[in-house]
Amino acid sequence: MRMRMRLKAAAAAVLCLHCLGVYLFTRGFLLTRTELSAFSLPSDLLQAQAPCCSESDLPSTTDQDLPGWTPPTVDRVLILIVDALRFDFVAPSSLFETKQKWMDRLSSLQHLASTHPSSSRIFKAIFKALTTGGLPTFIDVGNSFAAPAIHEDNWIHQLLHTRRRLVMMGDDTWTHLFPHHFNHSYPYPSFNVKDLHTVDNGVAHHLVPWLHRQDWDVLIGHFLGVDHAGHIFGVDSQPMVQKLEQINAILQNVTDIMNSQKHLENTMLIVMGDHAQTLNGDHGGGTSEEVETCLFAWMPRSLPSSISSIFHPSTCGLGLNGKNICTSTMQQLDFAVSISALLGIPFPFGSIGRVNPELYALSPGSWDRQWLPASFYEDPSSDLKTWKNNYAHVLCINSWQVKRYIDSYSATSVMGFPSDDLHYITKLYNEAQSRWSDSKNSSCKPENDTIDEFSDFLLSFATLARSAWTEFDLKLMGVGLGIFIISIMFHLFVFERVHSLSNVYDNKTQKSSNHLQIYVAFLLVAVRAVSFLSNSYILAEGRVANFLLATTAIGSIRSSLVYGKIKKHDLVFLILIILIRFGIEKGMSKQAATNPFLNYDSGSDFDLKWLPSLFEGHDFVTLLPEISPMIILFLLSFLSCKYITCTVHSRYIKWVVTVGTMLSYSFIATFWLSERSFAPKMVYVIGLSLFVLNFVLRYLGILEKGETVQRLRSLALVMVSAWSPTILILLGKQGPFVVLVCSIAGWSIISSKNKGLLDDCKMDPISVMQWSLLAICLFYQTGHWCTFDGLRYGAAFIGFDEFKVVRQAILLFVDTFGISHILPIFSLPFLVTIPNSSSSKGRDKTVIFLNLTQVYLLYGLITAITTTFTVLCVAIQRRHLMVWGLFAPKYVFDAIGLLLTDVLICVSALYYC
């Protein structure tokens, strides 16, 4: 008993070390920007004696609002957000090498861009900080699901503070981010990805009546159907085309109303995406497909020809009507300050963007002298001169705000900006302000020079901020990495002690063959771990694991040949590895919409479209993907009940587990046939009940009867039976096939254990290594991916339509790590209890306990070594171009996987020992 407590304490110590290492390394690597609590106020310019304006420059106060920093240049702004709007949804197809069926569907926007080039603009935009105007960091992704209220200054808050009337309809995330900010709101649930129409129809229902009303200043409509269609069907699908055509019809109606209503003449329409999406509908990664979205801006009033010269097209192509359409670019930082300048509200305190000149030029108030006080156009010779003078003034205030933020951030942040860079930035600002002062005091107005110098200051600081906020705390990273290394040394020490004790209690001496297998196992671990130093091998991690697994299978066959006979389980294992490789290719494909290997969704993940073409046209090929999951599910239920009957000797436990398993499989079949949401809920309830019941019966001593080996086997079977149905239903219709492959592969590994080099060794390192590699292969085979866009979000809503953050997070977590961590770790006792079980009867309990402990220690050690190499890789590649898109997500997944492995090992120690 004392020895068992020590080993459990050692497992807990390893968990604590890994928690500390992950915490410290993460603090040093995934840095977050210091959020300042300061807010911009309308009176700041005068109180701070900003050099950009005097009291006469400020807009006059009215009964409706408070003065901003610049005069408003539009009456209203209508913002329509199309979630997951790709750039090629809006831009003409002639700009791309190949025309796809989803292109040119938003024809109403293209028509405006081609027929009214002086009053409309298409921008390629990268938007991650729409409201604050500050740079986001990698760790900000963690707030995506919970959607906490934004406490940093933002233009929505400024609208509220200046008493502007704000209306929102659509995605309810806005009401979570900005509670009590809207005069009127019509929120709709946003996380039911299976619902393509409720949110969009709701926005369309409320939008038109509000366009005929005049009691609003900013109206936000957020459509979600395009995002959901991408998640479920992919971009290259008919539902996506239909959804884009619906959005196009709504936009056409909106522009027609704006053209017909006099009160909307000076209203700017902005159609934009909050992010883009890959061809299989994912987003959250760092690829251009995911972060490059589109912004379309249009005013019913046309610009004077002189103002059109401001536009600098980056790319041009022919639209559907044969007319030229040009596009520009906009940085993510620029939106918040640009929208603030249009509406005449104070710029958000933390914004470091620049007012976009083209978006500003579209607004009539930037060049129409009737909008402005006399001090803003002392030289009325042309609209262009008026615009330049106004824009230089806006940039002056823009730069003053950014400089104010720099000073405040440097004074309060622990990790500020380098002094040399600050000196350079301050020099640029002083030169620009000096130029501005000279132009104000001189009859000559060199607006171009002033605009260029302010722009140079703003762009230079944006570059500095990107660098400073990706500066890594190397000390914390080094300490974290050192703790990982210490944990491995401690792990090795404990493993060696347990291994020695096992030989002592089993009356054996350590054999060279035992050491040889340990060396071979660690060689395979080292090969896989070292591969993480290459981004190409990280992308191909599933293939690497499959290759190493195949290597062990071939080695086992060769070993069998030495003994004169090939074992059938070795051949079966090799064939399964080949099948798993096909599944990995299917699961790892990023081009789901165009690759037939990945043309599936969470509801129908099992398909056989890759069958040879000679079977095409036959009815059974059409029926097979539908009936095969049911057939395999029935086979699994039969095998499970048979094995439970043969293994579990307690009548009560046998009855409870058998009934629970059969009911779970019945509910799974019911859900696939009828899509009734109660069925998955029943599966979850049964699984949770069995899991809790296992621990209760375990500590009541009811499961303590029988031989030690028999008891362990029963405990493992009951635990696996509790988890399997839940994991299976979350995997979708591919689940039965994957679980069947997992079961047969596990049987093959167990059957080959103790064959060859180690005839009588209870702990076979090669088998443990195979178990680990198999888990990795199953992770990729089931369509998972070590990036945030590789999460199967649809699985979180199986059985539920409404979003609850904790509930959906648990389901998503179980789907992500169930087949690769939970089932493999809880089933490790089979490696000890099934081989030679007949010869193990009457063996000392301590020997069996030590053998099981060795298996768990070795499995945890394998995971710890590979994760440590991931940490080392991330530290080395921290300046790599793909650090945030590939290496950082890989680190996050591996770190979570390591901690989960440690927790499951501790749970197993409490349950099995």
Tab-separated table of C-alpha atoms in Angstrom, residues 641 644-645 648-663 690 693 697 718:
chain	number	residue	atom	x	y	z
A	641	CYS	CA	-21.860	-7.669	-25.377
A	644	ILE	CA	-18.559	-8.184	-21.570
A	645	THR	CA	-20.319	-11.508	-20.943
A	648	VAL	CA	-17.132	-9.501	-16.331
A	649	HIS	CA	-18.031	-12.114	-13.691
A	650	SER	CA	-20.218	-10.004	-11.432
A	651	ARG	CA	-23.790	-10.588	-12.534
A	652	TYR	CA	-24.944	-7.139	-11.464
A	653	ILE	CA	-22.109	-5.309	-13.205
A	654	LYS	CA	-22.449	-7.516	-16.278
A	655	TRP	CA	-26.158	-6.707	-16.510
A	656	VAL	CA	-25.713	-2.947	-15.967
A	657	VAL	CA	-22.870	-2.585	-18.494
A	658	THR	CA	-24.552	-4.777	-21.107
A	659	VAL	CA	-27.870	-2.953	-20.880
A	660	GLY	CA	-26.165	0.446	-20.857
A	661	THR	CA	-24.050	-0.434	-23.898
A	662	MET	CA	-26.985	-1.841	-25.873
A	663	LEU	CA	-29.173	1.163	-25.053
A	690	LEU	CA	-21.621	4.373	-16.078
A	693	LEU	CA	-21.026	4.196	-11.210
A	697	LEU	CA	-18.646	0.481	-7.156
A	718	VAL	CA	-16.320	-1.241	-17.936
